[in-house]
Tab-separated table of C-alpha atoms and ligand atoms in Angstrom:
chain	number	residue	atom	x	y	z
A	1	MET	CA	-10.009	-20.522	10.250
A	2	SER	CA	-11.311	-17.108	8.700
A	3	LYS	CA	-7.924	-15.323	6.674
A	4	ARG	CA	-6.674	-12.429	8.473
A	5	ILE	CA	-6.447	-8.766	6.963
A	6	LEU	CA	-4.980	-5.979	7.542
A	7	ILE	CA	-7.516	-2.040	6.442
A	8	THR	CA	-4.978	0.746	7.892
A	9	GLY	CA	-6.396	4.439	7.811
A	10	ALA	CA	-9.778	2.061	9.886
A	11	ALA	CA	-11.153	5.203	11.886
A	12	GLY	CA	-10.815	7.529	8.737
A	13	PHE	CA	-14.547	7.477	6.523
A	14	LEU	CA	-12.926	4.901	3.596
A	15	GLY	CA	-10.917	2.919	6.305
A	16	SER	CA	-14.457	2.120	8.150
A	17	HIS	CA	-16.455	1.404	5.549
A	18	LEU	CA	-14.254	-1.324	4.485
A	19	CYS	CA	-14.044	-2.580	8.026
A	20	ASP	CA	-17.826	-2.588	7.899
A	21	ARG	CA	-17.343	-4.656	4.151
A	22	PHE	CA	-14.537	-7.332	5.737
A	23	VAL	CA	-16.365	-8.061	8.676
A	24	SER	CA	-19.552	-9.158	7.059
A	25	GLU	CA	-17.845	-11.556	4.645
A	26	GLY	CA	-16.614	-13.138	8.108
A	27	PHE	CA	-12.544	-11.999	7.626
A	28	HIS	CA	-10.211	-11.206	10.672
A	29	VAL	CA	-10.269	-7.970	9.927
A	30	ILE	CA	-7.186	-5.956	12.776
A	31	GLY	CA	-8.471	-1.839	11.519
A	32	MET	CA	-4.660	0.314	12.742
A	33	ASP	CA	-4.938	3.968	12.761
A	34	ASN	CA	-3.268	6.708	14.875
A	35	PHE	CA	-6.830	8.956	14.379
A	36	ILE	CA	-4.268	11.547	12.636
A	37	THR	CA	-7.816	12.926	10.779
A	38	GLY	CA	-10.094	10.381	11.783
A	39	VAL	CA	-12.387	9.167	14.800
A	40	GLU	CA	-13.091	6.762	16.864
A	41	ASP	CA	-17.091	7.187	15.892
A	42	ASN	CA	-16.085	5.423	13.025
A	43	ILE	CA	-15.445	2.218	14.519
A	44	ASN	CA	-17.109	1.619	17.746
A	45	HIS	CA	-19.787	0.009	15.955
A	46	LEU	CA	-17.558	-2.241	15.530
A	47	TYR	CA	-15.745	-3.575	18.181
A	48	LYS	CA	-19.212	-5.637	19.101
A	49	HIS	CA	-18.192	-8.273	16.109
A	50	SER	CA	-15.374	-10.912	17.568
A	51	ASN	CA	-14.215	-10.926	14.233
A	52	PHE	CA	-13.020	-8.057	14.958
A	53	GLU	CA	-10.156	-5.424	16.429
A	54	PHE	CA	-7.540	-2.568	16.691
A	55	ILE	CA	-4.302	-1.716	17.297
A	56	GLU	CA	-3.967	2.004	17.496
A	57	HIS	CA	-0.397	2.865	15.207
A	58	ASP	CA	1.397	5.431	13.038
A	59	VAL	CA	2.390	3.512	10.179
A	60	THR	CA	4.952	5.291	9.494
A	61	GLU	CA	6.622	3.635	12.160
A	62	PHE	CA	7.251	-0.068	12.067
A	63	VAL	CA	4.200	-2.292	12.016
A	64	LYS	CA	4.322	-5.569	13.811
A	65	ILE	CA	1.354	-8.123	13.310
A	66	GLU	CA	1.438	-11.331	14.934
A	67	GLY	CA	0.487	-14.612	12.783
A	68	LYS	CA	-0.877	-14.839	9.721
A	69	LEU	CA	-2.323	-12.535	7.315
A	70	ASP	CA	-3.562	-13.042	4.006
A	71	TYR	CA	-4.280	-9.221	2.580
A	72	ILE	CA	-3.618	-5.566	3.564
A	73	LEU	CA	-5.709	-2.172	1.978
A	74	HIS	CA	-3.567	0.819	2.858
A	75	PHE	CA	-5.860	3.362	3.306
A	76	ALA	CA	-4.289	4.854	5.788
A	77	SER	CA	-3.443	9.016	4.852
A	78	PRO	CA	-5.361	12.582	5.087
A	79	ALA	CA	-7.044	12.936	2.264
A	80	SER	CA	-8.778	16.153	2.073
A	81	PRO	CA	-6.624	19.778	0.906
A	82	ILE	CA	-7.269	20.793	4.308
A	83	ASP	CA	-5.378	17.928	5.734
A	84	TYR	CA	-2.978	17.970	4.603
A	85	LEU	CA	-2.135	21.472	3.888
A	86	LYS	CA	-2.112	20.753	7.539
A	87	ILE	CA	-0.351	18.494	8.026
A	88	PRO	CA	1.747	18.156	4.562
A	89	ILE	CA	4.627	15.867	6.478
A	90	GLN	CA	2.803	13.197	7.316
A	91	THR	CA	1.247	13.758	5.231
A	92	LEU	CA	4.337	12.678	1.754
A	93	LYS	CA	6.136	10.254	5.197
A	94	VAL	CA	2.493	8.390	5.243
A	95	GLY	CA	3.421	7.692	1.370
A	96	SER	CA	6.182	6.299	1.350
A	97	LEU	CA	7.516	5.351	4.897
A	98	GLY	CA	4.031	4.186	5.444
A	99	THR	CA	3.821	2.225	2.157
A	100	HIS	CA	7.082	0.955	2.571
A	101	ASN	CA	6.287	-0.181	5.707
A	102	LEU	CA	3.493	-2.202	5.217
A	103	LEU	CA	5.315	-3.718	1.895
A	104	GLY	CA	7.482	-4.667	3.700
A	105	LEU	CA	5.053	-6.529	5.731
A	106	ALA	CA	3.111	-8.017	2.983
A	107	LYS	CA	6.765	-9.813	1.808
A	108	ALA	CA	7.519	-10.960	5.565
A	109	LYS	CA	3.693	-12.187	5.950
A	110	GLN	CA	3.184	-13.207	1.836
A	111	ALA	CA	0.022	-11.510	2.009
A	112	ARG	CA	-1.426	-9.620	-1.309
A	113	ILE	CA	-1.920	-5.723	-1.008
A	114	LEU	CA	-4.193	-3.312	-2.245
A	115	ILE	CA	-2.817	0.280	-2.118
A	116	ALA	CA	-5.168	3.200	-1.931
A	117	SER	CA	-3.882	5.368	-4.343
A	118	THR	CA	-5.950	7.910	-5.926
A	119	SER	CA	-7.229	10.190	-9.217
A	120	GLU	CA	-4.216	13.220	-7.243
A	121	VAL	CA	-2.157	11.880	-9.213
A	122	TYR	CA	-3.256	13.019	-12.293
A	123	GLY	CA	-3.130	16.545	-11.404
A	124	ASP	CA	-4.921	19.060	-13.088
A	125	PRO	CA	-5.398	17.005	-16.197
A	126	LEU	CA	-4.798	17.825	-18.788
A	127	VAL	CA	-6.381	14.472	-21.104
A	128	HIS	CA	-10.706	14.071	-19.863
A	129	PRO	CA	-12.148	11.990	-19.386
A	130	GLN	CA	-8.512	10.239	-17.068
A	131	THR	CA	-7.423	6.564	-18.053
A	132	GLU	CA	-5.088	4.474	-16.757
A	133	ASP	CA	-2.620	5.128	-19.712
A	134	TYR	CA	-2.198	9.295	-19.018
A	135	TYR	CA	0.536	9.754	-16.295
A	136	GLY	CA	-0.791	13.610	-14.902
A	137	ASN	CA	0.049	17.037	-15.245
A	138	VAL	CA	1.535	17.624	-11.440
A	139	ASN	CA	2.745	20.503	-9.475
A	140	ALA	CA	5.219	18.289	-7.430
A	141	ILE	CA	6.643	21.900	-5.491
A	142	GLY	CA	2.807	23.580	-5.026
A	143	PRO	CA	0.872	23.118	-2.183
A	144	ARG	CA	-0.425	20.371	-2.490
A	145	GLY	CA	2.407	18.178	-4.147
A	146	VAL	CA	3.278	16.950	-0.940
A	147	TYR	CA	-0.840	14.263	-1.408
A	148	ASP	CA	-0.512	13.693	-4.759
A	149	GLU	CA	3.487	13.292	-5.350
A	150	ALA	CA	3.418	11.064	-1.848
A	151	LYS	CA	0.622	9.044	-3.950
A	152	ARG	CA	2.929	8.991	-7.155
A	153	PHE	CA	5.721	7.517	-5.252
A	154	GLN	CA	2.846	5.352	-2.946
A	155	GLU	CA	2.618	3.698	-7.207
A	156	SER	CA	6.320	3.739	-7.583
A	157	LEU	CA	7.443	1.675	-4.201
A	158	THR	CA	4.419	-1.114	-4.833
A	159	MET	CA	5.258	-1.710	-8.689
A	160	ALA	CA	8.873	-1.958	-7.453
A	161	TYR	CA	7.727	-4.654	-4.882
A	162	HIS	CA	5.773	-6.733	-7.265
A	163	ARG	CA	9.140	-6.835	-10.160
A	164	PHE	CA	10.840	-7.404	-7.335
A	165	HIS	CA	9.950	-9.049	-4.695
A	166	LYS	CA	6.993	-10.858	-6.908
A	167	LEU	CA	4.532	-9.607	-4.717
A	168	GLU	CA	0.876	-9.746	-5.533
A	169	THR	CA	0.121	-6.310	-5.225
A	170	ARG	CA	-2.943	-4.054	-6.494
A	171	ILE	CA	-3.502	-0.270	-6.581
A	172	VAL	CA	-7.393	1.480	-6.561
A	173	ARG	CA	-6.864	5.163	-8.235
A	174	ILE	CA	-10.336	6.347	-5.812
A	175	PHE	CA	-11.970	9.442	-7.210
A	176	ASN	CA	-14.396	11.639	-5.250
A	177	THR	CA	-16.145	9.359	-3.287
A	178	TYR	CA	-18.400	10.530	0.147
A	179	GLY	CA	-20.767	8.887	2.207
A	180	PRO	CA	-21.813	8.592	5.856
A	181	ARG	CA	-19.050	8.917	8.231
A	182	MET	CA	-17.535	12.160	6.611
A	183	ARG	CA	-15.869	14.632	8.814
A	184	LEU	CA	-18.234	17.527	8.422
A	185	ASN	CA	-15.109	20.187	9.168
A	186	ASP	CA	-12.801	18.102	7.126
A	187	GLY	CA	-13.137	20.510	4.290
A	188	ARG	CA	-13.818	18.100	1.561
A	189	VAL	CA	-16.438	19.888	-0.900
A	190	ILE	CA	-19.467	17.973	0.760
A	191	PRO	CA	-18.928	18.241	4.116
A	192	ALA	CA	-19.019	21.815	3.333
A	193	PHE	CA	-21.647	22.432	2.190
A	194	MET	CA	-23.998	20.163	4.082
A	195	GLY	CA	-22.994	22.041	6.855
A	196	GLN	CA	-22.408	25.235	5.521
A	197	ALA	CA	-26.852	23.431	4.709
A	198	LEU	CA	-26.982	23.089	8.226
A	199	ARG	CA	-26.143	26.245	9.796
A	200	GLY	CA	-27.847	28.392	7.732
A	201	GLU	CA	-24.424	30.217	5.974
A	202	ASP	CA	-24.039	30.967	1.693
A	203	LEU	CA	-22.644	28.638	0.264
A	204	THR	CA	-18.397	28.838	-0.953
A	205	VAL	CA	-17.870	27.986	-4.079
A	206	PHE	CA	-13.495	28.643	-4.885
A	207	GLY	CA	-12.977	29.623	-8.464
A	208	ASP	CA	-16.158	30.596	-10.903
A	209	GLY	CA	-17.302	26.737	-10.320
A	210	MET	CA	-16.801	25.769	-13.967
A	211	GLN	CA	-14.434	23.166	-12.059
A	212	THR	CA	-15.822	19.606	-12.465
A	213	ARG	CA	-16.022	16.893	-9.862
A	214	SER	CA	-17.749	13.348	-10.675
A	215	PHE	CA	-18.856	11.603	-7.195
A	216	CYS	CA	-19.487	8.355	-5.952
A	217	TYR	CA	-20.938	7.363	-3.706
A	218	VAL	CA	-18.444	4.714	-0.469
A	219	ASP	CA	-21.290	1.247	-1.151
A	220	ASP	CA	-19.975	1.705	-4.700
A	221	GLN	CA	-16.504	3.194	-4.123
A	222	VAL	CA	-15.942	-0.320	-1.553
A	223	GLU	CA	-18.245	-3.276	-4.220
A	224	GLY	CA	-15.208	-1.863	-6.868
A	225	ILE	CA	-11.945	-2.516	-3.627
A	226	TYR	CA	-13.343	-5.804	-3.070
A	227	ARG	CA	-13.482	-6.637	-6.151
A	228	LEU	CA	-9.989	-5.238	-6.823
A	229	LEU	CA	-7.956	-7.390	-4.145
A	230	PHE	CA	-9.697	-11.029	-5.503
A	231	SER	CA	-9.554	-10.183	-9.302
A	232	ASP	CA	-5.723	-11.022	-10.503
A	233	TYR	CA	-5.064	-7.767	-12.591
A	234	VAL	CA	-1.637	-5.343	-10.950
A	235	TYR	CA	-1.709	-1.847	-12.462
A	236	PRO	CA	-3.390	1.081	-11.428
A	237	VAL	CA	-7.092	0.712	-12.005
A	238	ASN	CA	-9.836	4.226	-11.833
A	239	ILE	CA	-12.659	3.350	-9.182
A	240	GLY	CA	-15.435	6.676	-9.578
A	241	ASN	CA	-18.484	7.616	-10.576
A	242	PRO	CA	-17.999	9.536	-14.453
A	243	ASP	CA	-20.924	11.996	-13.725
A	244	GLU	CA	-19.694	15.178	-14.015
A	245	ILE	CA	-21.104	18.249	-12.793
A	246	THR	CA	-19.671	22.098	-11.808
A	247	ILE	CA	-19.434	22.774	-8.359
A	248	LEU	CA	-21.720	25.176	-8.904
A	249	ASP	CA	-24.558	23.092	-9.903
A	250	PHE	CA	-23.444	21.336	-7.575
A	251	ALA	CA	-23.511	23.961	-5.355
A	252	LYS	CA	-26.934	24.368	-6.308
A	253	GLU	CA	-28.634	20.849	-6.585
A	254	ILE	CA	-27.101	20.897	-2.115
A	255	ILE	CA	-29.569	24.376	-2.078
A	256	ASN	CA	-32.767	21.625	-3.709
A	257	LEU	CA	-32.277	18.750	-1.959
A	258	THR	CA	-31.423	20.698	1.884
A	259	HIS	CA	-34.478	23.110	1.110
A	260	THR	CA	-32.602	26.388	2.501
A	261	ASP	CA	-32.470	29.788	0.417
A	262	GLN	CA	-29.345	29.383	1.421
A	263	LYS	CA	-26.800	32.088	-1.662
A	264	ILE	CA	-23.893	31.411	-3.484
A	265	VAL	CA	-20.528	32.944	-2.248
A	266	PHE	CA	-17.673	32.882	-4.245
A	267	GLU	CA	-14.342	32.996	-2.949
A	268	GLU	CA	-10.814	32.475	-4.070
A	269	LEU	CA	-9.722	29.167	-6.019
A	270	PRO	CA	-6.717	26.942	-4.303
A	271	LYS	CA	-4.220	26.691	-6.038
A	272	ASN	CA	-3.191	24.047	-8.312
A	273	ASP	CA	-7.235	23.291	-7.301
A	274	PRO	CA	-7.637	20.880	-10.417
A	275	LEU	CA	-10.232	22.373	-13.461
A	276	GLN	CA	-11.683	19.181	-13.945
A	277	ARG	CA	-12.484	15.489	-13.309
A	278	GLN	CA	-13.489	12.754	-14.373
A	279	PRO	CA	-12.583	9.067	-14.045
A	280	ASP	CA	-13.412	6.678	-17.733
A	281	ILE	CA	-14.335	3.548	-15.939
A	282	SER	CA	-13.852	1.143	-18.890
A	283	LEU	CA	-11.110	-1.493	-17.322
A	284	ALA	CA	-13.329	-1.133	-14.572
A	285	LYS	CA	-16.318	-2.328	-15.993
A	286	LYS	CA	-14.255	-5.399	-18.603
A	287	LEU	CA	-11.852	-5.965	-15.336
A	288	LEU	CA	-14.384	-6.505	-12.964
A	289	ASP	CA	-17.939	-6.364	-14.809
A	290	TRP	CA	-18.053	-3.435	-11.782
A	291	GLU	CA	-20.122	0.418	-12.482
A	292	PRO	CA	-21.026	2.138	-10.059
A	293	LYS	CA	-24.919	1.716	-8.795
A	294	THR	CA	-25.535	4.917	-6.588
A	295	THR	CA	-27.433	7.973	-8.606
A	296	ARG	CA	-25.991	10.799	-7.240
A	297	SER	CA	-29.467	12.418	-5.953
A	298	GLU	CA	-29.629	9.229	-3.786
A	299	GLY	CA	-26.402	8.991	-2.665
A	300	MET	CA	-25.837	13.094	-1.293
A	301	ARG	CA	-29.620	12.650	-0.161
A	302	ILE	CA	-28.376	9.229	2.122
A	303	THR	CA	-25.830	11.521	3.268
A	304	PHE	CA	-27.166	14.563	3.766
A	305	ASN	CA	-29.603	12.500	6.497
A	306	TYR	CA	-26.385	11.558	8.190
A	307	PHE	CA	-25.230	14.487	8.796
A	308	LYS	CA	-28.587	15.918	9.638
A	309	SER	CA	-28.375	13.445	12.441
A	310	LEU	CA	-25.250	14.433	14.198
A	311	PRO	CA	-25.334	16.249	17.410
A	312	GLU	CA	-25.163	20.414	17.475
A	313	GLU	CA	-22.408	20.717	18.973
A	314	ARG	CA	-20.306	18.685	15.954
A	315	LEU	CA	-21.954	20.441	12.845
A	316	TYR	CA	-20.769	23.177	15.046
A	317	LYS	CA	-16.831	22.257	15.744
A	318	ARG	CA	-14.873	24.019	13.153
A	319	GLU	CA	-11.674	22.794	14.302
A	320	HIS	CA	-10.083	24.107	10.074
A	321	LYS	CA	-11.810	27.507	10.955
A	322	ASP	CA	-8.192	29.404	10.214
A	323	PHE	CA	-6.273	26.981	7.969
A	324	SER	CA	-8.331	28.864	4.593
A	325	ASN	CA	-5.291	30.393	3.843
A	326	HIS	CA	-3.385	28.222	3.923
A	327	ILE	CA	-4.681	26.610	0.531
A	328	LYS	CA	-4.803	30.504	-1.061
A	329	ARG	CA	-1.140	30.018	-1.219
B	1	NAD	P1	-9.707	9.909	5.952
B	1	NAD	O1	-9.007	11.394	6.527
B	1	NAD	O2	-11.004	9.879	6.545
B	1	NAD	O3	-9.094	8.575	6.383
B	1	NAD	C1	-8.140	8.741	6.577
B	1	NAD	C2	-7.216	8.450	8.038
B	1	NAD	O4	-6.261	8.041	8.041
B	1	NAD	C3	-7.500	7.971	9.092
B	1	NAD	O5	-7.782	7.288	10.139
B	1	NAD	C4	-6.042	8.689	9.468
B	1	NAD	O6	-5.577	8.775	11.222
B	1	NAD	C5	-5.717	7.082	8.886
B	1	NAD	N1	-4.240	7.867	9.315
B	1	NAD	C6	-3.267	9.003	8.445
B	1	NAD	N2	-1.638	8.841	8.264
B	1	NAD	C7	-1.700	7.041	9.690
B	1	NAD	C8	-0.698	7.116	10.512
B	1	NAD	N3	0.361	7.174	9.494
B	1	NAD	N4	-0.897	5.761	10.611
B	1	NAD	C9	-1.909	5.482	11.084
B	1	NAD	N5	-3.223	6.118	10.683
B	1	NAD	C10	-2.913	7.000	10.015
B	1	NAD	O7	-9.208	9.921	4.364
B	1	NAD	P2	-10.555	8.731	3.398
B	1	NAD	O8	-11.231	9.719	2.622
B	1	NAD	O9	-10.662	7.695	4.165
B	1	NAD	O10	-9.189	8.693	2.597
B	1	NAD	C11	-8.572	7.108	2.839
B	1	NAD	C12	-7.464	6.620	1.768
B	1	NAD	O11	-8.131	6.780	0.661
B	1	NAD	C13	-6.228	7.700	1.667
B	1	NAD	O12	-5.635	7.572	1.644
B	1	NAD	C14	-7.164	8.598	0.688
B	1	NAD	O13	-5.658	9.288	0.307
B	1	NAD	C15	-7.870	8.030	-0.395
B	1	NAD	N6	-8.919	8.376	-1.042
B	1	NAD	C16	-9.562	8.579	-0.985
B	1	NAD	C17	-10.673	9.588	-1.457
B	1	NAD	C18	-12.125	9.846	-1.147
B	1	NAD	O14	-12.678	11.201	-2.670
B	1	NAD	N7	-11.967	9.954	-0.111
B	1	NAD	C19	-10.494	9.814	-2.748
B	1	NAD	C20	-9.021	9.257	-3.473
B	1	NAD	C21	-8.104	8.922	-2.619
B	2	UDP	N1	-14.742	23.919	-3.462
B	2	UDP	C1	-15.003	24.448	-3.540
B	2	UDP	N2	-15.328	25.277	-1.673
B	2	UDP	C2	-15.803	24.793	-0.787
B	2	UDP	C3	-14.755	23.028	-0.628
B	2	UDP	C4	-14.023	23.339	-2.325
B	2	UDP	O1	-15.887	25.556	-4.189
B	2	UDP	O2	-15.725	24.809	0.707
B	2	UDP	C5	-14.017	23.042	-4.157
B	2	UDP	C6	-12.501	22.875	-4.738
B	2	UDP	O3	-12.239	23.674	-4.933
B	2	UDP	C7	-12.332	21.874	-5.464
B	2	UDP	C8	-13.099	20.935	-5.912
B	2	UDP	O4	-14.386	21.602	-4.077
B	2	UDP	O5	-12.841	22.332	-6.784
B	2	UDP	C9	-14.090	19.467	-4.968
B	2	UDP	O6	-13.239	19.802	-3.484
B	2	UDP	P1	-12.249	18.451	-2.692
B	2	UDP	O7	-11.494	19.292	-1.294
B	2	UDP	O8	-13.925	18.326	-1.942
B	2	UDP	O9	-11.681	17.594	-3.000
B	2	UDP	P2	-10.686	17.310	-4.617
B	2	UDP	O10	-10.934	17.037	-5.576
B	2	UDP	O11	-10.276	19.155	-5.310
B	2	UDP	O12	-9.731	17.115	-4.378
C-alpha cells in the first residue's frame, strides 16, 4: 500500500508543486486548502490522478482524516506581505491554531510532520548571511509581525511536540522562492515586476532599491524539502538560493529579460522591510547533499514565459489595488 501524505496549502504556489512531486513519486496525496490565497487552477491538473484527492477545509478548524497517514506537510499560510497585511488575524491563526491542529493530527496518526517556516523568522537580520543559529531581529508589533511571530510560534510549538510527545518533526526555513503558479497580483516582487513589464507599466522599486533578496527557483526548493522530510534532522534547516541581488539591480534584470523599455520608479519602503536577506545553506549542503541548481536567469525565463502564457484578464486582475497603503503604515 502506498504511503499517504497530507499537504496543507495544496492550492497555493508551493503546496501545488509539492503535490505534483509526491503524486509523481507514487504517494497517495491528500491536498487540503480553503482557497484564501490559493486557486483551484493550481491543482486542476491533479484530479485525473487516482492517487490525488482534495479536501476543502480551513485548517484552523479541527482537521479530520480517515485512515492512516504517514506524512504531513503543513504549508497553509498566506505568504505574500500584501496578503498577510490584508488578512492578519487569519495569518496568525493558521500559524498557531492551524499548526496545533496538524501537530495533534500527526500525533494521533503517528505521522512525521514537516512545517513550512520562513526566512522571516530572522526579521530584518543583523547577521549576514543568515545561519540557522541566529535568533533574529523581529518587530512583534510591526505590520509584518503577524506573519513573523506566527511562524516563530509555529517553530516553537513544533519543537515542543517533538520534545514532549516525541513526534517526528521537521522544520524548513524557506527563503524567497519563485516560479510558475505564483499569483500575478500577489504583490511579491517577481510577479509584481513581471506583471508591470507585461502591462507596459513602470517597475515600482520600494525604497532606494539597495535592499537585497536571494531568489530560489521552485524545483530546487521542492527538492530540498523532499530531502529534508526523509532526513532524520529535527532542527530548522535553511533552504534557499544564496545568489543575492539588490532589488534595483533585479528590476534592471527584469527589464532586460522582458525586452521592454519600462522605467523604474521609486516608492516608499514598507515598514520593517528587511534590508538584506541571504541564506547560509552550509547545513543543507552537509545534511541533505542539496544545493540549488537553477540559475536566476534560467528560472526567471521559465517564470516569465508562464506569466506571458496566462489569459489577458488575469494580467489585469488587480484585487489588491487599493491595499498598498496598509503596507506603508
Ligand atoms: P500561497 O499563498 O501561494 O499558498 C498558501 C496556501 O495556503 C493557499 O493556497 C491558501 O489558500 C492556503 N491557506 C491559507 N490559510 C489556510 C487555512 N487556514 N486553511 C487551509 N488553507 C489555507 O503561498 P506560498 O508561497 O505557496 O507559501 C506556502 C508556504 O510556504 C507558507 O506557509 C509560507 O509561509 C511558506 N513560505 C513561502 C515562501 C515563498 O517564497 N514562496 C517563503 C517562505 C515561506
Ligand atoms: N518590492 C519592490 N517593488 C514591488 C514589490 C516588492 O521593490 O513592487 C521589494 C520589497 O520592498 C522587498 C523585496 O522587493 O524589499 C521583496 O519583496 P517581496 O514582497 O517579494 O517579499 P519579502 O522578501 O519582502 O517577503
